[in-house]
């Protein structure tokens, strides 16, 4: 038995050494993803039920200690006190057999404190897993100051080959072979509270500051989006993107595995009418078993157009089903609802002219000419393995084909596009009678790259007089945009689109800027949308675009006197968005309704260049769903650390959507508006659906008033009703020529009613006056309404 103890001790020293690197990674993880709230598999982790489910570690016969409840707790009313320890491992233990699984990753936290005045000023503590026999692994640690509560924390993965038939967790101090030689250093009493072990479920919420205030790029920083294709409709630009976030799976260190694109089957949509404040419209479930086009597996590199078909405007969203083909779904608006009208892929190897030299039938780009004829550009790849200069520089791997009038069929045969060094991302736009075909160049297929053509991995373009070209090397004009790595350090593939909003052309591209900022410089292939102005030379050729974080200028100020979806964001940190039931307040029943969620203490969102006008705003309203008590929303102007100009206490019933209002002291002019969120640490505070601001003219008690005479016997009675259409309780006073009545605390949606006896058989036409008084935005407001009634006779 003595030898067994020695062996176990040696194994634990080695485990502690290995754990050093793991624990360093665990500490790094705190700056990365936050663990999703999973069930705590520890029973009675706060010791509120005394010592239930806890016992002294007995992994070795020499272990021993006394556990007793103590009221000196970190939280709650109780903790555990560990005294009379015989070994450094003699601490509180709980059996987790049958609760943990090999191959899974877990997160642990625990609070510890020691107070022995003769002990060192600081002391390290471990949480350790014992899998039976001599297998011990330190899974969390902290070095705590004497007399203070410290937080043990870490993440650990149980090896897939590890038996978990016996799995127990305990708290200890660092192992030493002869702790009794210095008990004040090695065997001091200590206390433990709030022990938690839960399966590590990485959150895709991005906690890093991915977009600095004032920057225009990347367009969004709370999620990823690649291959952005812009579509302008009614003065608003919508950008449709490959949803890279589906592949984003940050591990315990906060770093995700590489983006393979394999699981991406949804398309992300954002929109803006000012190019700085972007609305997140969520994801379109395009492919896969739960998608609109269930015959497809993936949805990459989308493209959008609209056309009037059979007297109705329809919206056509094209997508790549990986490299094997391209499909299309149809919507009733730029943001849906969506349906499948075709039943199978639009472009396959059976499409006339679509084979022969094409590796990939993907990256659809759609264009509708002035005569109504639509064209689809697609294809890519082209490496035939020959490593020849001809194949490298002229792979002839992309195509153009006419679309049918229904936009979901093709007609004729696809024609070859011989763009120099072509690889993927074909896109066409028209300007002043000229057609521009832009594309991403390849990275070289082994043969020498022609110096007269584009550089590798760049966006190049051709110009022609017809949508079908001919697109030949002679029409090559140069490059629009070099590889993103030229400007941001992290390269990768390249993709683009061009759109016109107002009198200005713009260029979309993607880069791994957000990915880089999350990790501190490393990238795993997660791309984000960017914008730049696109300008032209006098001869119609394009001036080269340079990538940057500045982006483009805001083209109009934001109007605050309306409903604003909370997922309208210029800059933010720490939040995520999700779809909920119901219609969008701003965009209507056809639009999905998203809300801002995963809001923690210190998170924030913002709106850029909000124009409050000369009259100013006197109130701000948030539609919120409280999730924890004690939350609040602070409104600041022009900086997230600027003085608070209004506070909305989020004190409504938990779990219920409620509109809450705070007063503003006549905020005037144009300001960036920051919503900063505060509340208890470690809790999801609330969700936010929408914002609205009110002018002085809008601050009124909203009533619907009716008055009507009726006969009761030979007497005329005047029935007066006032419905409270506002969001706050109101005191309502009904004033008539025949008397008045006051009704207090009329709840929103309820009414004040009175039937007044005129004490006569006949009355002339007249009017009643109804006043309502309520507290709105922290101020008492009174509003008055008149309602006419007709003459009546009861003779």
PDB file of C-alpha atoms in Angstrom, residues 9 13 32 34 107 113 116 169 288 366 410 453 506 563 579 608 678-679 697 714 760:
ATOM      1  CA  UNK A   9       1.955  10.946  -5.678  1.00  0.00           C
ATOM      2  CA  UNK A  13       3.160  15.742  -9.798  1.00  0.00           C
ATOM      3  CA  UNK A  32     -12.595  34.435 -25.571  1.00  0.00           C
ATOM      4  CA  UNK A  34     -18.207  32.718 -22.625  1.00  0.00           C
ATOM      5  CA  UNK A 107     -15.731  23.995 -17.134  1.00  0.00           C
ATOM      6  CA  UNK A 113     -10.432  31.056   1.228  1.00  0.00           C
ATOM      7  CA  UNK A 116      -4.320  31.167   9.063  1.00  0.00           C
ATOM      8  CA  UNK A 169     -13.638  15.857  -7.912  1.00  0.00           C
ATOM      9  CA  UNK A 288     -30.282  20.953 -45.608  1.00  0.00           C
ATOM     10  CA  UNK A 366     -27.141  37.395 -61.498  1.00  0.00           C
ATOM     11  CA  UNK A 410     -32.187  28.710 -68.135  1.00  0.00           C
ATOM     12  CA  UNK A 453      -2.611  39.785 -66.316  1.00  0.00           C
ATOM     13  CA  UNK A 506     -19.806  50.990 -53.917  1.00  0.00           C
ATOM     14  CA  UNK A 563     -39.485  52.279 -34.160  1.00  0.00           C
ATOM     15  CA  UNK A 579     -34.822  35.228 -33.937  1.00  0.00           C
ATOM     16  CA  UNK A 608     -24.359  56.476 -35.478  1.00  0.00           C
ATOM     17  CA  UNK A 678     -25.488  47.142 -16.507  1.00  0.00           C
ATOM     18  CA  UNK A 679     -26.638  44.682 -13.876  1.00  0.00           C
ATOM     19  CA  UNK A 697     -45.169  66.846 -29.248  1.00  0.00           C
ATOM     20  CA  UNK A 714     -88.151  58.388 -21.718  1.00  0.00           C
ATOM     21  CA  UNK A 760     -84.515  65.106 -20.140  1.00  0.00           C
TER      22      UNK A 760
END
